[in-house]
């Protein structure tokens, strides 16, 4: 009985094999998070830019128009920076793989 129980328990257990290493999985997770952040920021940029444009076009106050124009510039710059991070990660980082310049 002392031999039979451990042997049968080994038959019913399934071995765990890692398909990828930790770094590959971390890269996949970071790319997924970045993609979701980019989607959310694009939607937020569109909504806030449309509010700024509406305020700019239908406001009677010159101060509101100037503030709306300033916010529109900030929104566009921030959105461009977030999109350029993806460019940097996908095109520049492979040159530095392994800790050395491979250009």
Coordinates of N, CA and C in Angstrom, one line a residue:
X1 N 0.8 -1.2 0.0 CA 0.0 0.0 0.0 C 0.9 1.3 0.0
X2 N 2.0 1.2 0.7 CA 2.9 2.4 0.7 C 3.5 2.7 -0.6
X3 N 3.7 1.7 -1.5 CA 4.2 1.9 -2.8 C 3.0 2.2 -3.8
X4 N 1.9 1.7 -3.6 CA 0.8 1.8 -4.5 C 0.2 3.2 -4.5
X5 N 0.0 3.8 -3.4 CA -0.6 5.2 -3.3 C 0.3 6.2 -4.0
X6 N 1.6 6.3 -3.7 CA 2.4 7.4 -4.4 C 2.4 7.1 -6.0
X7 N 2.5 5.8 -6.4 CA 2.5 5.5 -7.8 C 1.3 5.9 -8.5
X8 N 0.1 5.7 -7.9 CA -1.2 6.0 -8.5 C -1.3 7.5 -8.5
X9 N -0.9 8.2 -7.5 CA -1.0 9.7 -7.4 C -0.1 10.3 -8.5
X10 N 1.0 9.7 -8.9 CA 1.8 10.2 -9.9 C 1.2 10.0 -11.3
X11 N 0.4 9.0 -11.4 CA -0.3 8.7 -12.7 C -1.4 9.8 -13.0
X12 N -2.0 10.3 -11.9 CA -3.1 11.2 -12.1 C -2.6 12.7 -12.1
X13 N -1.4 12.9 -11.8 CA -0.9 14.3 -11.8 C -0.3 14.6 -13.2
X14 N -0.5 15.8 -13.6 CA 0.1 16.2 -14.9 C 1.3 17.1 -14.7
X15 N 2.4 16.8 -15.4 CA 3.5 17.6 -15.3 C 3.3 19.0 -15.8
X16 N 4.0 20.0 -15.2 CA 3.9 21.4 -15.7 C 5.1 21.7 -16.5
X17 N 4.8 22.2 -17.7 CA 5.9 22.6 -18.6 C 5.7 24.0 -19.0
X18 N 6.7 24.8 -18.9 CA 6.7 26.2 -19.2 C 6.9 26.3 -20.7
X19 N 6.0 26.9 -21.4 CA 6.1 27.1 -22.9 C 7.1 28.2 -23.2
X20 N 7.1 29.2 -22.3 CA 8.0 30.4 -22.5 C 8.7 30.7 -21.2
X21 N 9.7 31.5 -21.3 CA 10.4 31.9 -20.1 C 9.7 33.1 -19.5
X22 N 10.2 33.6 -18.4 CA 9.6 34.7 -17.6 C 9.7 36.0 -18.5
X23 N 10.8 36.2 -19.1 CA 11.0 37.5 -19.8 C 10.1 37.6 -21.1
X24 N 9.9 36.5 -21.7 CA 9.0 36.5 -22.9 C 7.6 36.8 -22.5
X25 N 7.2 36.1 -21.4 CA 5.8 36.4 -20.8 C 5.7 37.8 -20.4
X26 N 6.7 38.4 -19.7 CA 6.6 39.8 -19.2 C 6.5 40.7 -20.4
X27 N 7.3 40.4 -21.5 CA 7.2 41.2 -22.7 C 5.8 41.2 -23.3
X28 N 5.2 40.0 -23.4 CA 3.8 39.9 -23.9 C 2.8 40.7 -23.0
X29 N 3.0 40.6 -21.7 CA 2.1 41.3 -20.8 C 2.2 42.8 -21.0
X30 N 3.5 43.3 -21.1 CA 3.7 44.8 -21.2 C 3.2 45.3 -22.5
X31 N 3.3 44.5 -23.6 CA 2.7 44.9 -24.9 C 1.2 45.0 -24.8
X32 N 0.6 44.0 -24.1 CA -0.8 44.0 -24.0 C -1.3 45.2 -23.2
X33 N -0.6 45.5 -22.1 CA -1.0 46.7 -21.3 C -0.8 48.0 -22.1
X34 N 0.3 48.1 -22.8 CA 0.5 49.3 -23.6 C -0.6 49.5 -24.7
X35 N -1.0 48.4 -25.3 CA -2.0 48.4 -26.3 C -3.3 48.9 -25.7
X36 N -3.6 48.4 -24.5 CA -4.9 48.8 -23.8 C -4.8 50.3 -23.4
X37 N -3.6 50.7 -22.9 CA -3.5 52.1 -22.5 C -3.6 53.0 -23.7
X38 N -3.0 52.6 -24.8 CA -3.1 53.4 -26.1 C -4.5 53.5 -26.6
X39 N -5.3 52.5 -26.5 CA -6.7 52.5 -26.9 C -7.5 53.4 -26.0
X40 N -7.3 53.4 -24.7 CA -8.0 54.2 -23.8 C -7.6 55.7 -24.0
X41 N -6.3 55.9 -24.1 CA -5.9 57.3 -24.3 C -6.3 57.9 -25.6
X42 N -6.5 57.1 -26.6 CA -7.0 57.6 -27.9 C -8.4 58.0 -27.8
X43 N -9.2 57.2 -27.1 CA -10.6 57.5 -26.9 C -10.7 58.8 -26.0
X44 N -9.9 58.8 -25.0 CA -10.0 60.0 -24.1 C -9.5 61.3 -24.8
X45 N -8.5 61.2 -25.7 CA -8.1 62.3 -26.5 C -9.1 62.8 -27.4
X46 N -9.8 61.9 -28.0 CA -10.9 62.3 -29.0 C -12.0 63.0 -28.3
X47 N -12.4 62.5 -27.1 CA -13.5 63.1 -26.4 C -13.1 64.5 -25.8
X48 N -11.9 64.6 -25.2 CA -11.5 65.9 -24.7 C -11.2 66.9 -25.8
X49 N -10.7 66.4 -26.9 CA -10.4 67.4 -28.0 C -11.7 67.9 -28.6
X50 N -12.7 67.0 -28.6 CA -14.0 67.5 -29.2 C -14.7 68.5 -28.2
X51 N -14.5 68.2 -26.9 CA -15.1 69.2 -26.0 C -14.3 70.5 -26.1
X52 N -13.0 70.5 -26.2 CA -12.2 71.7 -26.4 C -12.6 72.4 -27.7
X53 N -12.8 71.7 -28.8 CA -13.3 72.3 -30.0 C -14.6 72.9 -29.9
X54 N -15.5 72.2 -29.2 CA -16.9 72.8 -29.0 C -16.8 74.1 -28.2
X55 N -16.0 74.1 -27.1 CA -15.9 75.3 -26.4 C -15.2 76.4 -27.2
X56 N -14.3 76.1 -28.0 CA -13.6 77.1 -28.8 C -14.5 77.7 -29.8
X57 N -15.4 76.9 -30.4 CA -16.3 77.4 -31.5 C -17.5 78.1 -31.0
X58 N -18.0 77.7 -29.8 CA -19.3 78.2 -29.4 C -19.2 79.1 -28.1
X59 N -18.0 79.5 -27.7 CA -17.8 80.3 -26.6 C -17.8 81.8 -27.0
X60 N -18.4 82.6 -26.2 CA -18.4 84.1 -26.5 C -17.2 84.8 -25.8
X61 N -16.6 84.1 -24.9 CA -15.5 84.7 -24.1 C -14.1 84.4 -24.8
X62 N -13.3 85.4 -24.9 CA -12.0 85.2 -25.5 C -11.1 84.4 -24.6
X63 N -11.3 84.5 -23.3 CA -10.5 83.7 -22.4 C -10.7 82.2 -22.5
X64 N -12.0 81.9 -22.7 CA -12.4 80.4 -22.9 C -11.8 79.9 -24.2
X65 N -11.8 80.7 -25.2 CA -11.3 80.3 -26.5 C -9.8 80.0 -26.4
X66 N -9.1 80.9 -25.7 CA -7.6 80.8 -25.5 C -7.3 79.5 -24.7
X67 N -8.1 79.3 -23.6 CA -7.8 78.1 -22.8 C -8.1 76.9 -23.5
X68 N -9.2 76.9 -24.3 CA -9.5 75.7 -25.1 C -8.4 75.4 -26.1
X69 N -7.9 76.4 -26.8 CA -6.8 76.2 -27.7 C -5.6 75.7 -27.0
X70 N -5.3 76.1 -25.8 CA -4.1 75.6 -25.1 C -4.3 74.2 -24.7
X71 N -5.6 73.8 -24.3 CA -5.8 72.4 -23.9 C -5.8 71.5 -25.1
X72 N -6.2 72.0 -26.3 CA -6.2 71.2 -27.5 C -4.7 70.9 -27.9
X73 N -3.8 71.9 -27.7 CA -2.4 71.7 -28.0 C -1.8 70.6 -27.0
X74 N -2.2 70.7 -25.7 CA -1.7 69.8 -24.7 C -2.2 68.3 -25.1
X75 N -3.4 68.2 -25.4 CA -4.0 66.9 -25.8 C -3.3 66.3 -27.0
X76 N -3.0 67.1 -28.0 CA -2.4 66.6 -29.2 C -0.9 66.2 -28.9
X77 N -0.2 67.0 -28.1 CA 1.2 66.7 -27.8 C 1.3 65.4 -26.9
X78 N 0.4 65.3 -25.9 CA 0.4 64.1 -25.1 C 0.1 62.8 -25.9
X79 N -0.9 62.9 -26.8 CA -1.3 61.8 -27.6 C -0.1 61.4 -28.5
X80 N 0.5 62.3 -29.1 CA 1.7 62.0 -30.0 C 2.8 61.4 -29.2
X81 N 3.1 61.8 -28.0 CA 4.1 61.2 -27.1 C 3.8 59.8 -26.8
X82 N 2.5 59.5 -26.4 CA 2.1 58.1 -26.2 C 2.3 57.2 -27.4
X83 N 1.9 57.7 -28.5 CA 2.1 56.9 -29.8 C 3.5 56.7 -30.1
X84 N 4.4 57.7 -29.9 CA 5.8 57.6 -30.2 C 6.5 56.6 -29.3
X85 N 6.0 56.3 -28.1 CA 6.6 55.3 -27.2 C 6.5 53.9 -27.9
X86 N 5.4 53.7 -28.6 CA 5.3 52.4 -29.3 C 6.3 52.3 -30.4
X87 N 6.6 53.4 -31.1 CA 7.6 53.4 -32.1 C 9.0 53.1 -31.6
X88 N 9.3 53.8 -30.5 CA 10.6 53.6 -29.8 C 10.7 52.1 -29.4
X89 N 9.7 51.6 -28.8 CA 9.8 50.2 -28.3 C 10.0 49.2 -29.4
X90 N 9.3 49.4 -30.5 CA 9.3 48.4 -31.6 C 10.5 48.5 -32.6
X91 N 11.0 49.7 -32.7 CA 12.1 49.9 -33.7 C 13.4 50.2 -33.1
X92 N 13.5 50.9 -32.0 CA 14.8 51.2 -31.4 C 15.4 50.2 -30.5
X93 N 14.5 49.6 -29.7 CA 14.9 48.6 -28.6 C 15.7 47.4 -29.3
X94 N 15.2 46.8 -30.4 CA 16.0 45.7 -30.9 C 17.5 46.0 -31.2
X95 N 17.8 47.2 -31.4 CA 19.3 47.5 -31.6 C 20.1 47.3 -30.4
X96 N 19.4 47.3 -29.2 CA 20.2 47.1 -27.9 C 19.9 45.8 -27.3
X97 N 19.4 44.8 -28.0 CA 19.2 43.5 -27.4 C 20.5 42.9 -26.9
X98 N 20.5 42.2 -25.8 CA 21.7 41.6 -25.3 C 22.6 42.6 -24.6
X99 N 22.2 43.8 -24.4 CA 23.0 44.8 -23.7 C 24.0 45.5 -24.5
X100 N 24.1 45.2 -25.8 CA 25.1 45.8 -26.7 C 24.5 46.3 -27.9
X101 N 25.1 47.3 -28.5 CA 24.7 47.9 -29.8 C 24.8 46.9 -30.9
X102 N 23.7 46.7 -31.6 CA 23.7 45.7 -32.7 C 23.4 46.4 -34.1
X103 N 23.8 47.7 -34.2 CA 23.4 48.4 -35.4 C 24.3 48.4 -36.5

